[in-house]
Coordinates of C-alpha atoms and ligand atoms in Angstrom, one line a residue:
X13 CA -34.0 16.3 2.9
X14 CA -36.1 19.4 3.4
X15 CA -38.6 20.0 6.2
X16 CA -38.8 16.4 7.3
X17 CA -36.8 15.0 10.1
X18 CA -33.4 13.7 9.0
X19 CA -32.3 10.2 9.9
X20 CA -28.7 10.0 11.0
X21 CA -26.3 7.2 12.0
X22 CA -23.3 7.9 14.2
X23 CA -20.1 6.0 13.7
X24 CA -17.9 6.3 16.7
X25 CA -20.8 7.4 19.0
X26 CA -18.9 7.0 22.3
X27 CA -16.0 9.3 21.4
X28 CA -15.6 13.0 21.7
X29 CA -17.3 13.9 18.4
X30 CA -19.9 11.1 18.8
X31 CA -21.1 12.2 22.2
X32 CA -21.2 15.9 21.1
X33 CA -23.3 14.8 18.1
X34 CA -25.7 13.0 20.4
X35 CA -26.0 16.3 22.3
X36 CA -26.8 18.2 19.1
X37 CA -29.5 15.6 18.4
X38 CA -30.9 16.0 22.0
X39 CA -31.4 19.7 21.3
X40 CA -32.9 19.3 17.9
X41 CA -34.9 16.1 18.3
X42 CA -37.7 17.6 16.1
X43 CA -35.2 17.8 13.2
X44 CA -32.9 14.8 13.8
X45 CA -33.5 11.2 14.5
X46 CA -30.8 8.6 15.2
X47 CA -31.4 5.3 13.5
X48 CA -28.0 3.6 13.9
X49 CA -25.1 3.7 16.3
X50 CA -21.6 2.2 16.1
X51 CA -19.0 2.2 18.9
X52 CA -15.5 0.9 18.9
X53 CA -15.3 -0.8 22.3
X54 CA -17.3 1.3 24.9
X55 CA -20.2 -1.1 25.3
X56 CA -21.8 0.8 28.2
X57 CA -21.9 4.1 26.3
X58 CA -23.3 2.4 23.2
X59 CA -26.1 0.7 25.2
X60 CA -26.9 3.9 27.1
X61 CA -27.2 5.9 23.8
X62 CA -29.2 3.2 22.1
X63 CA -31.7 3.2 25.0
X64 CA -31.9 6.9 25.3
X65 CA -32.5 7.5 21.6
X66 CA -34.6 4.3 21.0
X67 CA -32.1 2.8 18.5
X68 CA -32.4 -0.9 17.5
X69 CA -29.6 -1.0 15.0
X70 CA -26.3 -0.9 16.9
X71 CA -22.8 -2.4 16.4
X72 CA -20.0 -2.8 18.9
X73 CA -16.9 -3.2 16.7
X74 CA -14.7 -4.9 19.3
X75 CA -17.1 -7.8 19.4
X76 CA -16.9 -8.4 15.7
X77 CA -14.8 -11.4 14.6
X78 CA -12.8 -9.7 11.8
X79 CA -12.3 -6.3 10.3
X80 CA -14.0 -7.5 7.1
X81 CA -17.1 -8.4 9.1
X82 CA -17.2 -5.1 10.9
X83 CA -16.8 -3.3 7.5
X84 CA -19.6 -5.3 6.0
X85 CA -22.0 -4.6 8.9
X86 CA -21.3 -0.9 8.9
X87 CA -21.8 -0.8 5.1
X88 CA -25.1 -2.5 5.6
X89 CA -26.2 0.1 8.1
X90 CA -25.1 2.9 5.8
X91 CA -27.0 1.5 2.8
X92 CA -30.3 1.3 4.6
X93 CA -32.9 3.4 2.7
X94 CA -33.9 5.2 5.8
X95 CA -30.5 6.7 6.4
X96 CA -30.0 10.4 5.2
X97 CA -26.8 11.4 7.0
X98 CA -23.8 9.4 8.2
X99 CA -21.6 11.0 10.9
X100 CA -18.2 9.4 10.5
X101 CA -16.3 9.9 13.8
X102 CA -14.3 6.8 13.6
X103 CA -10.6 7.3 14.5
X104 CA -7.8 6.8 12.0
X105 CA -7.6 5.3 8.5
X106 CA -10.1 2.7 9.6
X107 CA -12.8 5.2 8.8
X108 CA -12.1 5.3 5.1
X109 CA -14.4 2.4 4.1
X110 CA -17.4 4.0 5.7
X111 CA -16.8 7.3 4.0
X112 CA -16.5 5.6 0.6
X113 CA -19.7 3.6 1.1
X114 CA -21.6 6.7 2.2
X115 CA -20.6 8.8 -0.8
X116 CA -21.0 5.9 -3.2
X117 CA -24.6 5.6 -2.0
X118 CA -25.3 9.3 -2.4
X119 CA -25.9 10.0 1.2
X120 CA -24.6 13.0 3.2
X121 CA -21.3 12.4 4.8
X122 CA -20.7 14.5 7.9
X123 CA -17.0 13.8 8.2
X124 CA -15.0 14.1 11.4
X125 CA -12.6 11.3 10.3
X126 CA -10.1 13.5 8.4
X127 CA -7.9 10.5 7.7
X128 CA -10.5 9.4 5.1
X129 CA -9.6 12.4 3.0
X130 CA -5.9 12.3 3.8
X131 CA -5.6 8.7 2.7
X132 CA -8.4 8.4 0.1
X133 CA -9.2 11.9 -1.0
X134 CA -8.4 11.1 -4.6
X135 CA -11.2 8.4 -4.5
X136 CA -13.7 10.3 -2.4
X137 CA -13.8 13.7 -3.9
X138 CA -14.9 12.6 -7.4
X139 CA -18.0 11.0 -5.7
X140 CA -18.6 13.8 -3.2
X141 CA -20.8 16.2 -5.2
X142 CA -22.6 18.3 -2.5
X143 CA -22.8 15.4 0.0
X144 CA -19.5 16.0 1.9
X145 CA -19.7 18.3 4.9
X146 CA -16.6 18.5 7.1
X147 CA -16.9 18.2 10.9
X148 CA -13.6 19.9 11.6
X149 CA -13.8 23.4 13.0
X150 CA -11.3 24.8 10.4
X151 CA -12.8 23.2 7.4
X152 CA -16.4 24.0 8.5
X153 CA -15.2 27.6 8.8
X154 CA -13.6 27.6 5.3
X155 CA -16.7 25.9 3.9
X156 CA -18.8 28.8 5.2
X157 CA -16.4 31.5 4.1
X158 CA -16.6 30.1 0.5
X159 CA -20.4 30.2 0.2
X160 CA -21.4 32.6 -2.5
X161 CA -17.9 33.1 -3.9
X162 CA -16.3 32.2 -7.2
X163 CA -13.8 29.5 -6.7
X164 CA -11.4 31.2 -9.1
X165 CA -11.2 34.3 -6.9
X166 CA -9.7 32.4 -3.9
X167 CA -6.1 33.4 -3.4
X168 CA -5.3 31.7 -0.1
X169 CA -6.7 29.6 2.7
X170 CA -5.4 30.6 6.1
X171 CA -5.8 27.5 8.2
X172 CA -5.6 28.4 11.9
X173 CA -3.9 26.3 14.5
X174 CA -4.0 26.7 18.3
X175 CA -0.3 25.7 18.4
X176 CA -1.0 22.8 20.7
X177 CA 0.1 22.2 24.3
X178 CA 3.8 22.6 23.5
X179 CA 3.5 25.9 21.7
X180 CA 6.7 28.0 22.1
X181 CA 8.8 25.0 23.2
X182 CA 12.0 23.9 21.3
X183 CA 13.3 20.4 20.6
X184 CA 15.4 20.4 23.8
X185 CA 12.3 21.1 25.9
X186 CA 10.5 18.2 24.3
X187 CA 13.0 15.5 24.8
X188 CA 11.2 13.9 27.8
X189 CA 7.6 15.0 27.5
X190 CA 5.1 12.2 28.1
X191 CA 1.8 11.2 26.7
X192 CA 0.2 12.6 29.9
X193 CA 1.8 16.0 29.3
X194 CA 0.6 16.1 25.7
X195 CA -3.0 15.1 26.7
X196 CA -3.3 18.5 28.6
X197 CA -4.6 20.2 25.5
X198 CA -5.4 23.9 26.1
X199 CA -8.5 24.6 24.0
X200 CA -10.4 21.7 22.5
X201 CA -11.4 18.6 24.4
X202 CA -10.7 15.6 22.2
X203 CA -9.8 11.9 22.0
X204 CA -6.2 10.7 22.7
X205 CA -5.1 10.1 19.0
X206 CA -6.1 13.6 17.8
X207 CA -4.7 15.2 21.0
X208 CA -1.3 13.7 20.3
X209 CA -1.6 14.8 16.7
X210 CA -2.3 18.3 18.0
X211 CA 0.8 18.3 20.2
X212 CA 3.0 17.2 17.2
X213 CA 1.2 19.5 14.8
X214 CA 0.4 16.4 12.7
X215 CA -3.2 17.2 13.2
X216 CA -2.6 20.5 11.3
X217 CA -0.7 18.6 8.7
X218 CA -3.6 16.2 8.2
X219 CA -5.9 19.2 8.0
X220 CA -3.7 20.8 5.3
X221 CA -4.2 17.7 3.1
X222 CA -7.9 17.6 4.0
X223 CA -8.2 21.3 2.9
X224 CA -6.4 20.5 -0.4
X225 CA -8.9 17.8 -1.2
X226 CA -12.1 19.5 0.1
X227 CA -11.5 22.9 -1.5
X228 CA -9.4 21.9 -4.5
X229 CA -6.6 24.3 -3.6
X230 CA -2.9 23.8 -4.3
X231 CA -0.6 23.3 -1.4
X232 CA 1.1 26.7 -2.2
X233 CA -2.3 28.3 -1.4
X234 CA -2.6 26.9 2.1
X235 CA -1.0 29.0 4.9
X236 CA -1.0 27.7 8.4
X237 CA -1.3 30.5 11.0
X238 CA -1.2 30.1 14.8
X239 CA -4.2 31.7 16.5
X240 CA -3.7 31.0 20.1
X241 CA -7.2 31.7 21.3
X242 CA -8.8 29.5 18.7
X243 CA -11.5 32.1 18.3
X244 CA -10.9 32.4 14.5
X245 CA -11.5 29.0 13.1
X246 CA -10.0 29.8 9.7
X247 CA -9.9 32.4 7.0
X248 CA -10.2 32.7 3.2
X249 CA -8.3 35.4 1.3
X250 CA -9.6 36.5 -2.1
X251 CA -7.7 38.0 -5.0
X252 CA -8.8 41.5 -4.2
X253 CA -7.1 41.2 -0.7
X254 CA -10.4 40.8 1.2
X255 CA -10.2 38.2 4.0
X256 CA -13.3 36.4 5.3
X257 CA -12.9 34.8 8.7
X258 CA -15.2 32.5 10.7
X259 CA -15.4 33.1 14.4
X260 CA -17.3 31.5 17.2
X261 CA -17.3 29.8 20.5
X262 CA -14.7 27.0 20.6
X263 CA -17.1 24.2 20.8
X264 CA -17.3 21.3 18.3
X265 CA -21.1 21.2 18.6
X266 CA -21.3 24.3 16.3
X267 CA -19.5 22.7 13.3
X268 CA -21.2 19.3 14.0
X269 CA -24.6 21.0 13.9
X270 CA -23.8 22.9 10.8
X271 CA -22.8 19.7 9.0
X272 CA -26.2 18.3 9.9
X273 CA -28.3 21.4 9.3
X274 CA -26.7 22.7 6.1
X275 CA -28.0 24.6 4.1
X276 CA -30.2 25.7 7.1
X277 CA -29.0 27.3 10.3
X278 CA -30.5 26.2 13.6
X279 CA -30.4 27.7 17.1
X280 CA -27.0 27.5 18.6
X281 CA -26.3 24.5 20.9
X282 CA -23.8 26.4 23.0
X283 CA -23.1 29.7 24.7
X284 CA -22.4 32.6 22.3
X285 CA -19.1 34.3 21.9
X286 CA -18.6 37.3 24.2
X287 CA -16.7 39.8 22.1
X288 CA -16.6 42.5 24.8
X289 CA -14.7 40.2 27.1
X290 CA -12.4 38.8 24.4
X291 CA -9.3 40.9 25.1
X292 CA -7.0 39.9 22.2
X293 CA -6.5 37.9 19.1
X294 CA -2.9 36.8 18.6
X295 CA -1.4 35.5 15.4
X296 CA 1.9 33.7 14.8
X297 CA 3.9 31.4 12.6
X298 CA 4.1 27.6 13.2
X299 CA 7.5 26.3 14.2
X300 CA 8.1 23.6 11.6
X301 CA 11.7 23.0 12.8
X302 CA 10.5 21.9 16.2
X303 CA 7.2 20.4 15.0
X304 CA 8.5 18.5 12.0
X305 CA 5.3 16.6 11.4
X306 CA 3.6 19.7 9.8
X307 CA 6.5 19.9 7.4
X308 CA 6.3 16.2 6.6
X309 CA 2.6 16.4 5.9
X310 CA 3.1 19.2 3.4
X311 CA 5.8 17.1 1.8
X312 CA 3.5 14.0 1.7
X313 CA 0.7 16.1 0.3
X314 CA 2.9 17.6 -2.5
X315 CA 4.2 14.1 -3.4
X316 CA 0.6 13.1 -3.7
X317 CA -0.7 9.6 -4.7
X318 CA -0.2 7.0 -2.0
X319 CA 2.3 9.1 0.0
X320 CA -0.2 10.6 2.4
X321 CA -1.5 7.1 3.1
X322 CA 2.1 6.0 4.0
X323 CA 2.6 9.1 6.2
X324 CA -0.7 8.6 8.0
X325 CA -0.1 4.9 8.6
X326 CA 3.4 5.6 10.0
X327 CA 1.9 8.4 12.2
X328 CA -0.8 6.1 13.6
X329 CA 1.8 3.5 14.5
X330 CA 4.1 6.1 16.1
X331 CA 1.2 7.8 18.1
X332 CA 0.0 4.4 19.4
X333 CA 3.5 3.7 20.6
X334 CA 3.9 7.1 22.2
X335 CA 0.5 6.7 24.0
X336 CA 1.8 3.4 25.3
X337 CA 5.1 5.1 26.5
X338 CA 7.1 2.9 24.1
X339 CA 8.8 5.8 22.3
X340 CA 9.7 9.4 23.0
X341 CA 7.8 12.4 21.6
X342 CA 10.5 13.4 19.2
X343 CA 10.6 9.9 17.7
X344 CA 7.1 10.4 16.2
X345 CA 8.3 12.6 13.3
X346 CA 11.4 10.5 13.0
X347 CA 9.4 7.3 12.4
X348 CA 7.1 9.1 10.0
X349 CA 10.0 10.5 8.0
X350 CA 11.9 7.3 7.8
X351 CA 8.9 5.4 6.7
X352 CA 8.1 8.0 4.0
X353 CA 11.7 7.7 2.7
X354 CA 11.1 4.0 2.0
X355 CA 8.2 4.5 -0.4
X356 CA 7.6 6.1 -3.8
X357 CA 4.1 7.3 -4.3
X358 CA 1.8 5.5 -6.7
X359 CA -1.4 6.9 -8.3
X360 CA -4.4 6.1 -6.0
X361 CA -6.6 3.6 -7.8
X362 CA -8.7 1.6 -5.3
X363 CA -9.6 1.0 -1.7
X364 CA -7.8 -2.4 -1.9
X365 CA -4.6 -0.7 -3.0
X366 CA -4.8 1.8 -0.2
X367 CA -5.5 -0.9 2.3
X368 CA -2.5 -2.9 1.1
X369 CA -0.3 0.2 1.2
X370 CA -1.5 1.0 4.7
X371 CA -0.6 -2.5 5.9
X372 CA 2.9 -2.3 4.3
X373 CA 3.5 1.2 5.7
X374 CA 2.6 0.0 9.2
X375 CA 5.0 -2.9 8.9
X376 CA 7.9 -0.6 7.8
X377 CA 7.1 2.0 10.4
X378 CA 7.5 -0.6 13.1
X379 CA 11.0 -1.4 11.8
X380 CA 11.9 2.3 11.8
X381 CA 11.9 2.7 15.5
X382 CA 15.3 3.6 16.8
X383 CA 16.4 3.2 20.4
X384 CA 17.4 6.8 20.8
X385 CA 16.4 10.2 19.4
Ligands
MG5 MG1 -9.5 20.8 13.4

């Protein structure tokens, strides 16, 4: 993959990351060519993208008969000799199979589906070599801060968090917030699942586990810091006390493009940061009492094995119910915690085991829903 045009496929092409990926391709059509598209259920967007980019190979998941069939079709698309890069922007644990197939076949995985690493990091990382590039603003930032450095000199990773739409609120303030309130996210424009995860701070929790796997750091070395402006995308602190930070415009097209261009840098797809008009940079501590999901994710990560899979499955169940107005906001961490309490972690051994564990956890999570908080 040097000078030649790179062939990419986009899984989840109609979502937030997917459409921004298409935009990056539009601006660098001399360097990138789309050869496959997968969408969950947005038929119109899939057809429009296929037509614009001249793509024959396309899959609409909602039309597939079974999950197994969909998985096989996607695997087939990934394995095509033509494909250089797979952008995995599928939402939730459903993205794990595609990540596995991509790395197994030695192709670059530009990974926006953080649940792949949360659930299956123990399987994916040994296959990753240099093929795994994160599409997550924080992890893309850390990746760049680590370039040229000795791994053994890293003392801490400071993972920045915007704080979400409910920053500063206490439990009593959050009793009756609705999905619509949570969807008013201040900084990043994202899909509904990740937006709710940002409001509960579970997104940051998933990112802690993602960072643990991607950068081989212990949980004690990961420090979550609130950076309200989202101008600093994360920082790495070294043993000599030096801290490297990555800054830039808050636009996902920058980390998306880097995951595609690496090790090269290409012209920016967005407006540059205007430092003279950036009046302040604020830092703070996350409130893990109010936003218990962050604490639970640290606990799941430290327990290791299949526990992050359990936690993630319970969270997916709870978020879907919250989006559907079936449960209250504060019940999300409650369901996650109760589900986690019903499992002991096993060593991660296979995709089949994780899939079975995910199914069991979802079943249990549904029984953990109380009628009051
Ligand atoms: Mg992020």
